[in-house]
mmCIF file of C-alpha atoms in Angstrom:
data_model
loop_
_atom_site.group_PDB
_atom_site.id
_atom_site.type_symbol
_atom_site.label_atom_id
_atom_site.label_comp_id
_atom_site.label_asym_id
_atom_site.label_seq_id
_atom_site.Cartn_x
_atom_site.Cartn_y
_atom_site.Cartn_z
ATOM 1 C CA MET A 148 -0.053 -0.083 0.129
ATOM 2 C CA VAL A 149 1.119 3.600 -0.782
ATOM 3 C CA PHE A 150 0.600 6.586 1.452
ATOM 4 C CA VAL A 151 0.133 9.770 -0.580
ATOM 5 C CA SER A 152 0.655 12.758 1.642
ATOM 6 C CA ASP A 153 -1.850 15.506 1.604
ATOM 7 C CA GLU A 154 0.756 17.925 -0.059
ATOM 8 C CA CYS A 155 0.731 15.853 -2.872
ATOM 9 C CA LYS A 156 -2.922 16.033 -2.883
ATOM 10 C CA ILE A 157 -3.124 19.737 -2.412
ATOM 11 C CA ASN A 158 -0.284 20.263 -5.009
ATOM 12 C CA PHE A 159 -1.987 18.074 -7.552
ATOM 13 C CA SER A 160 -5.223 19.885 -7.134
ATOM 14 C CA LYS A 161 -3.209 23.203 -7.755
ATOM 15 C CA VAL A 162 -2.101 21.852 -10.549
ATOM 16 C CA LYS A 163 -4.694 20.584 -12.296
ATOM 17 C CA ARG A 164 -6.597 23.945 -11.836
ATOM 18 C CA GLY A 165 -3.764 25.586 -13.936
ATOM 19 C CA LYS A 166 -3.824 28.335 -11.853
ATOM 20 C CA GLU A 167 -0.485 29.002 -9.492
ATOM 21 C CA LEU A 168 1.125 25.837 -10.833
ATOM 22 C CA ARG A 169 2.723 24.806 -13.613
ATOM 23 C CA TYR A 170 4.083 21.476 -12.253
ATOM 24 C CA CYS A 171 4.881 18.851 -9.611
ATOM 25 C CA ILE A 172 7.120 16.548 -8.815
ATOM 26 C CA PHE A 173 6.501 13.636 -6.450
ATOM 27 C CA LYS A 174 9.330 11.213 -5.361
ATOM 28 C CA PHE A 175 9.193 7.941 -3.074
ATOM 29 C CA ILE A 176 10.453 7.645 0.384
ATOM 30 C CA ASN A 177 10.729 4.617 2.361
ATOM 31 C CA GLU A 178 9.242 2.999 -0.961
ATOM 32 C CA THR A 179 6.033 3.611 0.116
ATOM 33 C CA ASP A 180 5.940 6.969 1.229
ATOM 34 C CA LEU A 181 5.050 9.694 -1.618
ATOM 35 C CA VAL A 182 6.105 13.194 -0.844
ATOM 36 C CA VAL A 183 6.381 16.656 -3.095
ATOM 37 C CA GLU A 184 10.125 17.148 -4.148
ATOM 38 C CA LYS A 185 9.375 20.064 -6.139
ATOM 39 C CA VAL A 186 7.091 22.551 -7.543
ATOM 40 C CA GLY A 187 7.027 24.746 -10.764
ATOM 41 C CA LEU A 188 5.200 28.123 -10.525
ATOM 42 C CA LYS A 189 3.156 29.070 -13.402
ATOM 43 C CA ASN A 190 4.793 31.742 -15.497
ATOM 44 C CA ASN A 191 2.317 34.534 -16.801
ATOM 45 C CA ASP A 192 4.602 36.454 -18.839
ATOM 46 C CA ASP A 193 5.426 35.285 -22.590
ATOM 47 C CA CYS A 194 8.144 33.323 -21.585
ATOM 48 C CA ASN A 195 8.573 30.675 -24.352
ATOM 49 C CA GLU A 196 6.700 27.421 -23.024
ATOM 50 C CA GLU A 197 9.720 24.726 -24.513
ATOM 51 C CA GLU A 198 12.201 26.416 -22.452
ATOM 52 C CA SER A 199 10.478 25.812 -19.317
ATOM 53 C CA TRP A 200 9.697 22.511 -20.300
ATOM 54 C CA GLU A 201 13.145 21.845 -21.059
ATOM 55 C CA GLU A 202 14.323 23.516 -17.539
ATOM 56 C CA PHE A 203 11.805 21.169 -15.773
ATOM 57 C CA ALA A 204 12.779 18.246 -17.597
ATOM 58 C CA SER A 205 16.914 18.510 -16.655
ATOM 59 C CA SER A 206 15.854 18.757 -13.050
ATOM 60 C CA LEU A 207 14.564 15.243 -13.257
ATOM 61 C CA PRO A 208 17.292 12.952 -11.799
ATOM 62 C CA PHE A 209 19.027 10.263 -13.854
ATOM 63 C CA ASP A 210 19.071 7.472 -10.792
ATOM 64 C CA GLU A 211 15.671 7.332 -9.429
ATOM 65 C CA CYS A 212 11.987 7.635 -10.278
ATOM 66 C CA ARG A 213 9.598 9.894 -10.243
ATOM 67 C CA TYR A 214 5.823 11.002 -10.713
ATOM 68 C CA VAL A 215 5.072 14.435 -12.250
ATOM 69 C CA VAL A 216 1.953 16.244 -13.132
ATOM 70 C CA TYR A 217 2.194 18.856 -15.449
ATOM 71 C CA GLN A 218 0.000 21.438 -17.316
ATOM 72 C CA LEU A 219 1.417 21.624 -20.420
ATOM 73 C CA PRO A 220 0.167 24.784 -22.153
ATOM 74 C CA TYR A 221 -0.405 24.738 -26.396
ATOM 75 C CA ILE A 222 -2.158 26.736 -29.238
ATOM 76 C CA SER A 223 -4.739 24.629 -30.579
ATOM 77 C CA LYS A 224 -4.141 24.247 -34.244
ATOM 78 C CA THR A 225 -8.125 23.573 -35.266
ATOM 79 C CA ASP A 226 -9.255 27.059 -33.277
ATOM 80 C CA ASN A 227 -5.877 28.587 -32.605
ATOM 81 C CA VAL A 228 -6.501 29.585 -29.170
ATOM 82 C CA ASN A 229 -4.420 29.063 -25.801
ATOM 83 C CA ARG A 230 -5.560 25.811 -24.369
ATOM 84 C CA SER A 231 -3.843 23.406 -21.867
ATOM 85 C CA ALA A 232 -3.282 19.247 -21.415
ATOM 86 C CA PHE A 233 -2.852 18.178 -18.127
ATOM 87 C CA ILE A 234 -0.305 15.327 -17.760
ATOM 88 C CA PHE A 235 0.482 12.380 -15.566
ATOM 89 C CA LEU A 236 3.971 11.492 -16.445
ATOM 90 C CA ARG A 237 6.205 8.237 -15.057
ATOM 91 C CA TRP A 238 9.980 9.229 -15.290
ATOM 92 C CA CYS A 239 12.118 5.860 -14.812
ATOM 93 C CA PRO A 240 15.451 6.749 -16.292
ATOM 94 C CA SER A 241 17.763 3.641 -17.078
ATOM 95 C CA GLY A 242 20.196 4.697 -14.087
ATOM 96 C CA ALA A 243 17.254 3.755 -11.593
ATOM 97 C CA SER A 244 17.118 0.574 -9.889
ATOM 98 C CA THR A 245 15.216 -2.255 -10.822
ATOM 99 C CA LYS A 246 13.581 -2.384 -7.663
ATOM 100 C CA THR A 247 12.665 1.603 -7.835
ATOM 101 C CA LYS A 248 11.114 0.766 -11.423
ATOM 102 C CA MET A 249 9.358 -1.845 -10.164
ATOM 103 C CA ILE A 250 7.655 -0.032 -6.993
ATOM 104 C CA SER A 251 7.076 3.115 -9.396
ATOM 105 C CA THR A 252 5.245 0.990 -11.905
ATOM 106 C CA PHE A 253 3.238 -1.044 -9.592
ATOM 107 C CA PHE A 254 2.013 1.602 -7.573
ATOM 108 C CA GLN A 255 0.924 4.283 -10.181
ATOM 109 C CA LYS A 256 -2.821 3.009 -10.406
ATOM 110 C CA ASP A 257 -2.891 3.561 -6.726
ATOM 111 C CA VAL A 258 -1.109 6.623 -6.493
ATOM 112 C CA ILE A 259 -3.837 7.800 -9.068
ATOM 113 C CA ALA A 260 -6.658 6.719 -7.250
ATOM 114 C CA ASP A 261 -5.332 8.587 -4.130
ATOM 115 C CA LEU A 262 -5.269 11.935 -5.871
ATOM 116 C CA PRO A 263 -8.203 14.067 -6.077
ATOM 117 C CA GLY A 264 -10.641 13.060 -8.775
ATOM 118 C CA GLY A 265 -8.810 9.681 -8.594
ATOM 119 C CA TYR A 266 -8.745 9.845 -12.369
ATOM 120 C CA VAL A 267 -5.933 11.246 -15.078
ATOM 121 C CA GLN A 268 -6.761 11.101 -18.813
ATOM 122 C CA THR A 269 -3.179 11.520 -20.167
ATOM 123 C CA LYS A 270 -0.521 9.108 -18.575
ATOM 124 C CA LEU A 271 2.754 9.140 -20.380
ATOM 125 C CA GLN A 272 6.000 7.361 -19.386
ATOM 126 C CA ALA A 273 9.944 8.904 -20.323
ATOM 127 C CA GLY A 274 13.077 7.014 -19.402
ATOM 128 C CA SER A 275 15.620 9.377 -21.140
ATOM 129 C CA LEU A 276 15.884 12.930 -22.129
ATOM 130 C CA ASP A 277 15.033 12.133 -25.747
ATOM 131 C CA SER A 278 11.913 10.789 -24.730
ATOM 132 C CA LEU A 279 11.509 14.181 -23.095
ATOM 133 C CA ASN A 280 11.634 16.460 -25.963
ATOM 134 C CA TYR A 281 8.793 18.990 -25.599
ATOM 135 C CA ASP A 282 7.596 18.337 -28.985
ATOM 136 C CA HIS A 283 7.432 14.842 -28.472
ATOM 137 C CA ILE A 284 5.865 15.120 -25.253
ATOM 138 C CA LEU A 285 3.277 17.612 -26.547
ATOM 139 C CA GLU A 286 2.464 15.216 -29.532
ATOM 140 C CA GLN A 287 1.804 12.164 -27.419
ATOM 141 C CA SER A 288 -0.024 14.684 -24.971
ATOM 142 C CA LEU A 289 -2.727 15.681 -27.748
ATOM 143 C CA ARG A 290 -3.561 12.288 -28.694
ATOM 144 C CA PHE A 291 -5.541 12.425 -25.413
ATOM 145 C CA VAL A 292 -7.100 15.862 -25.728
ATOM 146 C CA THR A 293 -10.842 16.644 -27.675
ATOM 147 C CA VAL A 294 -9.456 20.128 -29.408
ATOM 148 C CA LYS A 295 -6.167 19.808 -30.799
#
């Protein structure tokens, strides 16, 4: 059984609402307790979203697994409107131990079920910086949204 801290639940909701936080990174401690490692504030100026994503991606460790919730902004191609895709990302780099990868995989459904709402439409997995490329993640995320 996994224990998801109240701080994880609160920050998950803040990211999902998309008002103050852009992302939240969760990590395991003691193999069954999930806590917040880092949050990224939503930037309201005209900064480059790809640069924000790359900065976030470079902060992930290469030897430990993480869960991430991210509000990924994009401009829809169908109506040219600013929108965002809410994603749940499981980060499992090749440098992580097999045990850590198994724990991360095994508990993913329990973690999502314990978070407010108990459901995330877009679930992605990445294990290298190449798989965290902004365009690749955006393309993968848009497969799950109704307005592209």
